[in-house]
Short mmCIF file of C-alpha atoms and ligand atoms in Angstrom, two decimals:
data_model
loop_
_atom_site.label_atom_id
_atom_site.label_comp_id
_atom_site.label_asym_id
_atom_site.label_seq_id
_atom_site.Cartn_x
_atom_site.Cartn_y
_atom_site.Cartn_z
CA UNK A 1 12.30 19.02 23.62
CA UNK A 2 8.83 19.60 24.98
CA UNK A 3 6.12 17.61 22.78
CA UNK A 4 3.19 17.74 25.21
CA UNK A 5 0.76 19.47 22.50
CA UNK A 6 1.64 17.10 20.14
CA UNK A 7 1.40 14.52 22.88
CA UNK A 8 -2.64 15.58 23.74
CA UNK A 9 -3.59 16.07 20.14
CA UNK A 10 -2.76 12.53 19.43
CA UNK A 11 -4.36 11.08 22.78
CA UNK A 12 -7.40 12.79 21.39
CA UNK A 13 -6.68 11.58 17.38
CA UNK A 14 -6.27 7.80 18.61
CA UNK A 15 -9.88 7.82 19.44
CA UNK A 16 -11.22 9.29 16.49
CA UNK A 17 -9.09 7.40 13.70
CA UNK A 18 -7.41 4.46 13.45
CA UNK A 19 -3.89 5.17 15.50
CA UNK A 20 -4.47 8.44 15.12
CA UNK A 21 -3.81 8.78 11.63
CA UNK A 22 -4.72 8.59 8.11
CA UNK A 23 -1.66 6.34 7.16
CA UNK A 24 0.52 4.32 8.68
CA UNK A 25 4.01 4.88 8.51
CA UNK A 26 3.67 8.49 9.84
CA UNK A 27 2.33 7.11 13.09
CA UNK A 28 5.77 6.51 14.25
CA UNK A 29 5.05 3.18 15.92
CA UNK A 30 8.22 1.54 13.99
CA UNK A 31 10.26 4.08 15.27
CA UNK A 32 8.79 4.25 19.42
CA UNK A 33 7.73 7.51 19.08
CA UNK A 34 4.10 9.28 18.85
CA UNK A 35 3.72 11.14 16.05
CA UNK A 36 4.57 14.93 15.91
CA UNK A 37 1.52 17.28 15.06
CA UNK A 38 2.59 19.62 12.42
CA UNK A 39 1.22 23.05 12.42
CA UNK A 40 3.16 24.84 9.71
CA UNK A 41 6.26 24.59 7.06
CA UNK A 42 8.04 26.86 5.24
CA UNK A 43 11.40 25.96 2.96
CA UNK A 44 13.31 22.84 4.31
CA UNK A 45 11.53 23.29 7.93
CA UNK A 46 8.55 22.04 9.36
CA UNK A 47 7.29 23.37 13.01
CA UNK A 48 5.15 21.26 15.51
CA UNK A 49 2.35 22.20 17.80
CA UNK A 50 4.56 22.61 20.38
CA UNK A 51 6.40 25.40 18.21
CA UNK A 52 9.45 23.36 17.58
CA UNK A 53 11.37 23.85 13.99
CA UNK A 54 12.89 20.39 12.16
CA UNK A 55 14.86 20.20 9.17
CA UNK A 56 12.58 18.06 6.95
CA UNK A 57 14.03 15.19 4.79
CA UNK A 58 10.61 13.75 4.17
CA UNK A 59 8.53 16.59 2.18
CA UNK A 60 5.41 15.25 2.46
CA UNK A 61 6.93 11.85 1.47
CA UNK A 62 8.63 13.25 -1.35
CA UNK A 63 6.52 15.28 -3.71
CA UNK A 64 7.48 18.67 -2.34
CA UNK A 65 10.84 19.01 -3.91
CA UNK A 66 11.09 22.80 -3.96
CA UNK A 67 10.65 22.81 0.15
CA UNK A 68 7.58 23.58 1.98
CA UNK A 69 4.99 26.41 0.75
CA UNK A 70 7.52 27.36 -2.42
CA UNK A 71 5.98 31.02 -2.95
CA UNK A 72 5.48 29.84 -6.78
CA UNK A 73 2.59 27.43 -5.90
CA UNK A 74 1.20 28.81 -3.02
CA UNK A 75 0.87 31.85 -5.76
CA UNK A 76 -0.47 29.75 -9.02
CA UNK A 77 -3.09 27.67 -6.11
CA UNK A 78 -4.36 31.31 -4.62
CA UNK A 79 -4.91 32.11 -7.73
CA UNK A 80 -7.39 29.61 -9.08
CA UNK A 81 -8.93 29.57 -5.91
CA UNK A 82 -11.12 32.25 -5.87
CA UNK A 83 -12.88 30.90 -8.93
CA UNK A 84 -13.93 27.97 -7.38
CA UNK A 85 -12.30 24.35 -6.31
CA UNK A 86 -13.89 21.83 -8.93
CA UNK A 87 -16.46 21.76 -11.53
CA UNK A 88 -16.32 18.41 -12.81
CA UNK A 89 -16.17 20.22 -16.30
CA UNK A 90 -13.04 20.24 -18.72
CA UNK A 91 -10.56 23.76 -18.08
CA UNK A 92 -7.79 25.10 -20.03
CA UNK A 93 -5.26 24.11 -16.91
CA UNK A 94 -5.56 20.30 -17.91
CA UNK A 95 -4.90 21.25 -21.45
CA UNK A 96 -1.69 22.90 -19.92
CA UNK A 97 -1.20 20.34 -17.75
CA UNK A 98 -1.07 17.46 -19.82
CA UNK A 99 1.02 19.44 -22.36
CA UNK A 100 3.42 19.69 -19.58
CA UNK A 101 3.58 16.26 -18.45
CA UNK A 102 3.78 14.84 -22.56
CA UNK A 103 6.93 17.46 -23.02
CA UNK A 104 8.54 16.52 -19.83
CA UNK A 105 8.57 12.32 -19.55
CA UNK A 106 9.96 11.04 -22.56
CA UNK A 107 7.58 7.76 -23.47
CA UNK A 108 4.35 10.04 -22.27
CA UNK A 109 2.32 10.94 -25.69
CA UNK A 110 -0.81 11.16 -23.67
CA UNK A 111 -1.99 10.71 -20.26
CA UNK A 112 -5.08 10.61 -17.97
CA UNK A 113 -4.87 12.74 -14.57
CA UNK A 114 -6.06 10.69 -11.27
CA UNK A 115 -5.85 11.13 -7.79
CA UNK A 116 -3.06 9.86 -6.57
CA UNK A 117 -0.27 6.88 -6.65
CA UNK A 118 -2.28 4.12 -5.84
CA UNK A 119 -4.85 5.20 -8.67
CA UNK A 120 -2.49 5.92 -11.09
CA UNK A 121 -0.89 2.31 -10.67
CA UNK A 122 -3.81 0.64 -10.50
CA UNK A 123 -5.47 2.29 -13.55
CA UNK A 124 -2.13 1.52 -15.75
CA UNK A 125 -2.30 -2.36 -14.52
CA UNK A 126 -5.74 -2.26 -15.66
CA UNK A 127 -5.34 -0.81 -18.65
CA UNK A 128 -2.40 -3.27 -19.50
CA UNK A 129 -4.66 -6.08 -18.56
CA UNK A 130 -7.01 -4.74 -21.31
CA UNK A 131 -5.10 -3.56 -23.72
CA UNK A 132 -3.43 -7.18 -23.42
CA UNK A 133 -6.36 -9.51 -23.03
CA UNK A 134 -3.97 -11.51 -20.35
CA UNK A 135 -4.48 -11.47 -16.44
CA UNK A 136 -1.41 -11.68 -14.57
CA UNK A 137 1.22 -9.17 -13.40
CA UNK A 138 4.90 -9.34 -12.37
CA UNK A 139 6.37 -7.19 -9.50
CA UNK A 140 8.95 -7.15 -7.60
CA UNK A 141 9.57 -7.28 -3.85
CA UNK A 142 9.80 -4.71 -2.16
CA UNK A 143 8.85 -2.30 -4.52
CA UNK A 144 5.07 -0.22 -3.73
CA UNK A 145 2.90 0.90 -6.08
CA UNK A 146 0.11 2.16 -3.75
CA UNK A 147 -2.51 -0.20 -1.78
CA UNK A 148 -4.76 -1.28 -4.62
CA UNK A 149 -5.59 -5.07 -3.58
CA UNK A 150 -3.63 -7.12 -6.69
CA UNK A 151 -0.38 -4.85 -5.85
CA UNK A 152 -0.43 -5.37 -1.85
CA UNK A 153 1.97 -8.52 -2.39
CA UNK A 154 5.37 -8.06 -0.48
CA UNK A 155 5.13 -4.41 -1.23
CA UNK A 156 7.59 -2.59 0.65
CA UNK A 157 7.86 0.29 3.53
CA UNK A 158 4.26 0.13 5.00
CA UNK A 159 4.20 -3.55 5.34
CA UNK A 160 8.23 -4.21 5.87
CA UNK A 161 7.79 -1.73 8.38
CA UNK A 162 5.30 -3.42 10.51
CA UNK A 163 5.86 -7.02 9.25
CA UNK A 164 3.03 -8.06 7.12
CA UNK A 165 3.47 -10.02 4.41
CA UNK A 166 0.45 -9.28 2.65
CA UNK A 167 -3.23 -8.40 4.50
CA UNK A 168 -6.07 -9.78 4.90
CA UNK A 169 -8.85 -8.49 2.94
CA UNK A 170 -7.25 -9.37 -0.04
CA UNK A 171 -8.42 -12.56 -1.52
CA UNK A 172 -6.35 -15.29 -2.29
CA UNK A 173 -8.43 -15.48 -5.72
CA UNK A 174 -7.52 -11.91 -6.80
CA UNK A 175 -3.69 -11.80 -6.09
CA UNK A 176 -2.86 -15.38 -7.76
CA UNK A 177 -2.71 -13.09 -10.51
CA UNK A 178 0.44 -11.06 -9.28
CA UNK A 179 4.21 -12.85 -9.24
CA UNK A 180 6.21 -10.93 -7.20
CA UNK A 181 9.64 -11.70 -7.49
CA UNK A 182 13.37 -10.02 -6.30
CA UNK A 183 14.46 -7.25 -7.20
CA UNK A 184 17.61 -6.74 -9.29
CA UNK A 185 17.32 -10.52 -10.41
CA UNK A 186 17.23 -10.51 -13.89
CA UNK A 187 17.48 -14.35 -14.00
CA UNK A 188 14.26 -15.22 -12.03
CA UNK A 189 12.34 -12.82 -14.80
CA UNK A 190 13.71 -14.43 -17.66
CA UNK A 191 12.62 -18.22 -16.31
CA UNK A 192 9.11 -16.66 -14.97
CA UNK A 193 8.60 -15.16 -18.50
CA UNK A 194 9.69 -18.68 -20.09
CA UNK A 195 7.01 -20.46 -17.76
CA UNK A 196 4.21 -18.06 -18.46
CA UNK A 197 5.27 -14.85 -20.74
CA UNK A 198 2.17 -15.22 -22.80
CA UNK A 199 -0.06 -14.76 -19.87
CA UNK A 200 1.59 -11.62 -17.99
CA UNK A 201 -0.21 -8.66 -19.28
CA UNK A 202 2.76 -6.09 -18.02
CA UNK A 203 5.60 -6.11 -15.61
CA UNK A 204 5.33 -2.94 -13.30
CA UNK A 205 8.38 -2.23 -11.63
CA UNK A 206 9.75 1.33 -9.55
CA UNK A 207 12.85 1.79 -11.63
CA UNK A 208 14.44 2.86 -8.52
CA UNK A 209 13.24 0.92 -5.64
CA UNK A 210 12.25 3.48 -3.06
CA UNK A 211 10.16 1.94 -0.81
CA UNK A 212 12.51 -0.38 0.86
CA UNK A 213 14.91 2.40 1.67
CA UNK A 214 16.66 3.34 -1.65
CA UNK A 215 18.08 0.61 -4.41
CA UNK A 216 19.08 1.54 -7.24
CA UNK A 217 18.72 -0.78 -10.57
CA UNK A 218 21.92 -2.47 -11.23
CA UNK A 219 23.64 -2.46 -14.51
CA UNK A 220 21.99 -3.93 -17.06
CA UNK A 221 18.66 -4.57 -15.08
CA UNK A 222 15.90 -2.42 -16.45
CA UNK A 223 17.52 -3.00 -20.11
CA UNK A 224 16.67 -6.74 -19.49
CA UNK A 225 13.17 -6.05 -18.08
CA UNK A 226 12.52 -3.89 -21.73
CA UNK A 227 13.99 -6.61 -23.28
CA UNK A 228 11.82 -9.42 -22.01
CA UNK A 229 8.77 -7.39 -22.30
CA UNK A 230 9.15 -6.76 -25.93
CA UNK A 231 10.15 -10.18 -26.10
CA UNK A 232 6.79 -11.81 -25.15
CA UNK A 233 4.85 -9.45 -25.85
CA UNK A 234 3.68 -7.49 -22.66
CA UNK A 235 3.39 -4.38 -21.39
CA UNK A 236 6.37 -2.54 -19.03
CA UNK A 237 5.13 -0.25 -16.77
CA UNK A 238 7.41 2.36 -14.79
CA UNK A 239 6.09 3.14 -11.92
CA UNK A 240 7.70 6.60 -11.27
CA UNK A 241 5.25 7.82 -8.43
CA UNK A 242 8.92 8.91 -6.33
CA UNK A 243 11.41 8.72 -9.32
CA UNK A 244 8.91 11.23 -11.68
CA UNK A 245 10.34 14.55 -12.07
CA UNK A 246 12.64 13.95 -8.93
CA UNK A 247 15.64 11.85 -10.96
CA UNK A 248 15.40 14.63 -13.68
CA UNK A 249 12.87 16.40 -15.78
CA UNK A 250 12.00 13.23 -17.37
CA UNK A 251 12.24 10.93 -14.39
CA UNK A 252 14.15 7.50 -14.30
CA UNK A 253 12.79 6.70 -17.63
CA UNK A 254 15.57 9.55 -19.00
CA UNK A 255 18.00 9.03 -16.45
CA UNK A 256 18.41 5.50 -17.40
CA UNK A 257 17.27 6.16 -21.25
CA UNK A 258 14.81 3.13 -20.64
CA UNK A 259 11.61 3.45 -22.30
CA UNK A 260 8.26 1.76 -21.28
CA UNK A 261 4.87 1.46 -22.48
CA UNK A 262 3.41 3.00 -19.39
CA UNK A 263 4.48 5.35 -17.07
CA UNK A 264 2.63 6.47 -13.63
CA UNK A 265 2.90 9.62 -11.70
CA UNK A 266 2.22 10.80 -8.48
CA UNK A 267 3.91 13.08 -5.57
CA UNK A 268 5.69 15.44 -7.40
CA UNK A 269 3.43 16.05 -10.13
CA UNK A 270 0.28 17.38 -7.73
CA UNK A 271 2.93 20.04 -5.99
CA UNK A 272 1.96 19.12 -2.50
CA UNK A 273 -1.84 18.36 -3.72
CA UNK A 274 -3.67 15.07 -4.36
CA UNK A 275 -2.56 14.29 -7.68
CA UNK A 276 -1.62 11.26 -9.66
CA UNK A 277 -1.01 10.35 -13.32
CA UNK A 278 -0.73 8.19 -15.63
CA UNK A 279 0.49 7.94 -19.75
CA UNK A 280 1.73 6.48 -22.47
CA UNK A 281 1.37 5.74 -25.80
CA UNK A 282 -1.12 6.88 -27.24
CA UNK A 283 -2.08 3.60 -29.20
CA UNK A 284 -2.24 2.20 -25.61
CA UNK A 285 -3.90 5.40 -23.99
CA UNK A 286 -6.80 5.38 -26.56
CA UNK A 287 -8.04 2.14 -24.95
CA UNK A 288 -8.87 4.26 -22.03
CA UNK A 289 -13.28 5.17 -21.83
CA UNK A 290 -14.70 6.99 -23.24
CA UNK A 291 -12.38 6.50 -26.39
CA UNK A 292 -11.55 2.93 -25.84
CA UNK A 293 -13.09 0.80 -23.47
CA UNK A 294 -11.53 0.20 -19.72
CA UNK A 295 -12.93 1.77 -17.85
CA UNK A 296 -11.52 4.72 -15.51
CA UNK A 297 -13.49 7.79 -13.65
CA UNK A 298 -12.58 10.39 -10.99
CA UNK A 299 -14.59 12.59 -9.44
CA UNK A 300 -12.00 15.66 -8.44
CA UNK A 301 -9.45 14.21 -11.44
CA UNK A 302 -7.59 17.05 -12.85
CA UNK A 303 -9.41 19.57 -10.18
CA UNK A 304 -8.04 24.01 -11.05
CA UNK A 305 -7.06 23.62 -7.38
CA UNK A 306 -4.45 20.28 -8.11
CA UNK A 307 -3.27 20.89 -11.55
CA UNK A 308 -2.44 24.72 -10.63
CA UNK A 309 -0.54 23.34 -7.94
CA UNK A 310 1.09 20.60 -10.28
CA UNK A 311 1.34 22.34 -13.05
CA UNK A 312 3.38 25.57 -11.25
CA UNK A 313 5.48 22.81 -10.19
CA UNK A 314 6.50 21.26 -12.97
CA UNK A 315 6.90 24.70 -14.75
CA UNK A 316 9.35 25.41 -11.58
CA UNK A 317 11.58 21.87 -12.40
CA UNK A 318 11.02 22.37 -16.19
CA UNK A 319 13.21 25.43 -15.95
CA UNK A 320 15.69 23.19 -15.16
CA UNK A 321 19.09 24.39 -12.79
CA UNK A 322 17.82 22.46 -9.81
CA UNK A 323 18.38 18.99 -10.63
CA UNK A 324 22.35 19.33 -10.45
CA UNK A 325 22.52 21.35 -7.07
CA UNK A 326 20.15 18.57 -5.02
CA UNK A 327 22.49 15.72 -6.22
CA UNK A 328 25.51 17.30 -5.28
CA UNK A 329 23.77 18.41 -2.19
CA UNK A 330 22.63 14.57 -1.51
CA UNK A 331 26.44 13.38 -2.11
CA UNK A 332 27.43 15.45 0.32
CA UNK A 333 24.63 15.19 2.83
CA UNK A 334 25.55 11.28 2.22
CA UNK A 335 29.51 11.48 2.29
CA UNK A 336 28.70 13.21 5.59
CA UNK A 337 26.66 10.89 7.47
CA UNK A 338 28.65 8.32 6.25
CA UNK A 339 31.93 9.92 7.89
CA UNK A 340 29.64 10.08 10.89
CA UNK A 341 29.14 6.18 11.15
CA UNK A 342 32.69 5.25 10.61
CA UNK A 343 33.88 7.89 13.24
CA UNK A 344 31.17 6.20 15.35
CA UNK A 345 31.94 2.50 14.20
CA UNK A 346 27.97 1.93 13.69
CA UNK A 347 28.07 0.25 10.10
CA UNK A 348 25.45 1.88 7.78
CA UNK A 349 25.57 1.45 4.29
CA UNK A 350 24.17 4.82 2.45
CA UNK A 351 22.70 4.25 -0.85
CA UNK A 352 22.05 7.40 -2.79
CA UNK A 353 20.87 8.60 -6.71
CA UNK A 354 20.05 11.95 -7.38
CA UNK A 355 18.36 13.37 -3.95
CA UNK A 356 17.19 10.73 -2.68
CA UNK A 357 19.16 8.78 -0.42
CA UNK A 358 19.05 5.93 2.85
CA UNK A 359 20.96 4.85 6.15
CA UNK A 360 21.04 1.31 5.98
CA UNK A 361 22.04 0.18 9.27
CA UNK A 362 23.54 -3.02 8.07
CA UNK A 363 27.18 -3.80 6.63
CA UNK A 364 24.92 -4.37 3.33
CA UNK A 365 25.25 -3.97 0.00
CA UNK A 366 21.85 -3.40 0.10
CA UNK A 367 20.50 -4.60 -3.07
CA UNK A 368 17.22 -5.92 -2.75
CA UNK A 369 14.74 -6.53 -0.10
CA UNK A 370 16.28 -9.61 1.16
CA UNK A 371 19.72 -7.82 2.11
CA UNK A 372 17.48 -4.48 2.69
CA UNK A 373 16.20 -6.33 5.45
CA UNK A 374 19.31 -7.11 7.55
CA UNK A 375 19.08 -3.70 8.81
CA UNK A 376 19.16 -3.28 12.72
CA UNK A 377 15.96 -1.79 12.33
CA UNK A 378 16.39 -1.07 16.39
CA UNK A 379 19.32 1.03 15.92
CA UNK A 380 17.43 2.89 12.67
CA UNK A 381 14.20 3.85 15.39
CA UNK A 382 17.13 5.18 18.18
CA UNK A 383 19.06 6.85 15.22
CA UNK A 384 15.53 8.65 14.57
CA UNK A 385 14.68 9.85 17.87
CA UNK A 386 18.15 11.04 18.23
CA UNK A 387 17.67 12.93 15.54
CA UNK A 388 14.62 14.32 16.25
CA UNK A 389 15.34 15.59 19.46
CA UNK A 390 18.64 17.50 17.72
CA UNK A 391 15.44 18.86 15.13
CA UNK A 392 16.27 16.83 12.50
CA UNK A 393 13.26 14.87 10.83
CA UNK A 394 13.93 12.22 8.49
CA UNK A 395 11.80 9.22 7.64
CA UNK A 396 9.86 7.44 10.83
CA UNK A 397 10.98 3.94 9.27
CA UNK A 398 14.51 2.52 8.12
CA UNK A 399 12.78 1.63 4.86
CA UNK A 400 11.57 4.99 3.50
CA UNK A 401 13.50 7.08 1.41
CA UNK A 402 15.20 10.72 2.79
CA UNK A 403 14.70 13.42 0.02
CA UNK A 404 16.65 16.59 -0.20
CA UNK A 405 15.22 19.14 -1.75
CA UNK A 406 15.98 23.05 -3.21
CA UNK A 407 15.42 24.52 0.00
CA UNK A 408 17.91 22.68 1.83
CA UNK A 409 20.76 25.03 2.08
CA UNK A 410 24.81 23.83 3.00
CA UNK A 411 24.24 24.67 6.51
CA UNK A 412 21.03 22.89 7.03
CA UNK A 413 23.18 20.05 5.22
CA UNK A 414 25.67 20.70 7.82
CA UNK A 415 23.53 21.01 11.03
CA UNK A 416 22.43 17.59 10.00
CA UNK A 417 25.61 16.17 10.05
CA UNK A 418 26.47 17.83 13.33
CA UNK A 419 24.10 15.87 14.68
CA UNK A 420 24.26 12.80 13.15
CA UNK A 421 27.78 12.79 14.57
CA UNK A 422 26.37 13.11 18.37
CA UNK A 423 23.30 10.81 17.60
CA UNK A 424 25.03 8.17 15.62
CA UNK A 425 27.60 8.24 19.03
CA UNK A 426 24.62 7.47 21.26
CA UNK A 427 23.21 4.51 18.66
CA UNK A 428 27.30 3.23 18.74
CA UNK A 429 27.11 3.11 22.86
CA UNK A 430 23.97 1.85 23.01
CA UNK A 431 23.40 -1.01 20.27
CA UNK A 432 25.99 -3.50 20.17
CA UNK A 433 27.73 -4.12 17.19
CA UNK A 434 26.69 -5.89 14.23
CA UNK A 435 28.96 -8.57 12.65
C1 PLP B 1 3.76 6.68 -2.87
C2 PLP B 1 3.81 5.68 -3.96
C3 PLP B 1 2.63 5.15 -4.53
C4 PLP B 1 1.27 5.46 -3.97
O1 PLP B 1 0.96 6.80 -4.10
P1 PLP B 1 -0.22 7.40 -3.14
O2 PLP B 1 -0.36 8.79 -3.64
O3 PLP B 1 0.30 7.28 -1.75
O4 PLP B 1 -1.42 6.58 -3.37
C5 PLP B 1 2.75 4.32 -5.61
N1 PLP B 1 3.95 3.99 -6.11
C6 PLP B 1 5.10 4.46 -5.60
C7 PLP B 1 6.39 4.08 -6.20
C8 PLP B 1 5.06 5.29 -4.48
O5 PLP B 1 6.19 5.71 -3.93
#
């Protein structure tokens, strides 16, 4: 496959931005590749500079769950567009909007549009913290809820991927606030809360963990976090950024019938547009300026451009029909790569809920970030570029999610598996095999 546009553009992007690119998993460093320069999408497909077509299992790193330019949004975005981008000025759309987002997610009785993930988590920490009058925060490791500095501790893909712990720039002074402890270890929150319950403002948590590859909360897990929250008194946060309108209509919050006290949003909810979210009880929201007073602002938040986008979206999902056919499509996607790596004898361990799966190259279980972390990583990046030279695109790090979405059809399900069969061969040759 020839890449040599792709191959100039980001000679000439690595000395304008930092690698080349505005974030860093999509650089493709973890995986030895340079990143592929995307000049159009349509459906489940994306097509480089170079003109060649991949099945894509990222979507934009999840929110575009209808497949690339879905004629629906394109439609609702044109629309708005030609009366202007922002004013800065309340319009009917957030009214909609909002209305949208209240009906849809369960615990949601009011909510505040933002920008995107990392705002929407960072708003709903402070918010606990002031609602609360207590400082610190419990997460878990592993789990991301966007690169504010008090939620950068052991945080999943970005770091994992490239082996930082934390980063500098952070003080020391502003994340002694933040415990982060394992995921899917009930125990550890119970004698944490015991030590210093009456000082932990919320516990903010992705209800499925989706930044270390895919984990899934076991039995009994996210019952126990509500539990201990009510318990001493602070706040539970969901942070449903992936798990938002992509588990369900009502996210993870009604798949698992959990409910917290706040909820954030992101990916999904901006239909392929900058948009994040965040809600919840309105005795809690009301503490938000200029009712209440924490303090929270946005220039472009809830921008016509953005919510059309969002809100023709959720309107799409809210219709309801899709959720069923992307989890069966998943389970099969899944049951098929896993028949690949037996056939192969390369041991991956596919975890899957709803559409979103991961390849674990590691015996596993994979149940945390600990065991997550087993993975032959090496085998993951040669697994990739296998991949992508078949035109298959999934996730440029073993610790990202794959999503499948509406427009991926049986035979783009099946073309995948095709070649993960021939590429899963080549990792079994080359990389010897695990214990
Ligand atoms: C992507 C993500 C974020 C950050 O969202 P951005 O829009 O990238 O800032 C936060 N939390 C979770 C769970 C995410 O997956």
């Amino acid at each position: 496959m020839n890449r040599s546009i792709s191959k100039r553009l980001y000679e000439e992007a690595r000395t304008l931005m930092p690698g080349g690119v505005n974030s860093p998993v999509r650089s493709g460093r973890a995986v030895g590749v340079e990143p592929l320069f995307i000049q159009k999408a349509g459906g489940c497909r994306i097509t480089d500079e170079d003109g060649n077509v991949y099945i894509d299992y990222v979507g934009s790193w999840g929110p575009l769950i209808l497949g690339h330019s879905n004629p629906e949004v394109v439609a609702a975005v044109a629309a708005v567009l030609e009366r202007g981008t922002s004013y800065g000025i309340p319009t009917r759309i957030e009214i909609e909007m909002a209305r949208k987002v209240v009906e849809m997610v369960p615990s949601i009785e009011m909510v505040r549009m933002v920008n995107s993930g990392t705002e929407a988590a960072m708003s709903a920490v402070r918010l606990a913290r002031g609602y609360t009058g207590r400082k610190k925060i419990i997460k878990f490791d592993g789990c991301y809820h966007g690169h504010a500095d008090s939620l950068l501790v052991k945080s999943g893909s970005g770091l994992v991927t490239f082996g930082i712990p934390g980063t500098p720039g952070v003080p020391d002074e502003i994340v002694k606030h933040t415990l982060s402890l394992p995921y899917n270890d009930l125990e550890s929150v119970r004698r944490a809360m015991k030590e210093v319950g009456d000082e932990v403002a919320a516990i903010i948590v992705e209800p499925v963990a989706a930044n270390m590859g895919v984990v899934a909360p076991a039995p009994g897990y996210l019952e126990g976090l509500r539990q201990t929250c009510t318990e001493y008194g602070a706040l539970l946060i969901f942070d449903e950024v992936i798990t938002g309108f992509r588990l369900g209509p009502g996210g993870a919050q009604e798949y698992f019938g959990i409910t917290p006290d706040l909820t954030c949003l992101g990916k999904i909810i901006g239909g392929g547009l900058p948009v994040g979210a965040y809600g919840g009880k309105k005795e809690i929201m009301e503490h938000v300026a200029p009712v209440g007073n924490v303090y929270q602002a946005g220039t472009l938040s809830g921008n016509p451009l953005a919510m059309a986008a969002g809100l023709a979206m959720l309107n799409a999902l809210g219709r309801g029909g899709i959720y069923e056919q992307i989890e069966k499509n998943n389970a099969y996607l899944c049951e098929g790569l896993r028949m690949a790596a037996v056939s192969a004898g390369v041991s991956v361990t596919l975890n899957r809920i709803g559409s979103l799966g991961c390849g674990f190259f590691t015996p596993g279980p994979v149940t945390d970030l600990e065991s997550a972390a087993k993975s032959d990583t090496k085998a993951y990046a040669l697994f990739f570029r296998e991949m992508l030279d078949r035109g298959v695109y999934f996730a440029p790090s073993q610790f990202e999610a794959f999503f499948v979405g509406a427009a991926h059809q049986r035979e783009d399900l099946d073309l995948t598996i095709q070649a993960a069969h021939e590429a899963l061969r080549v990792v079994g040759q080359k990389c010897s095999p695990q214990s």
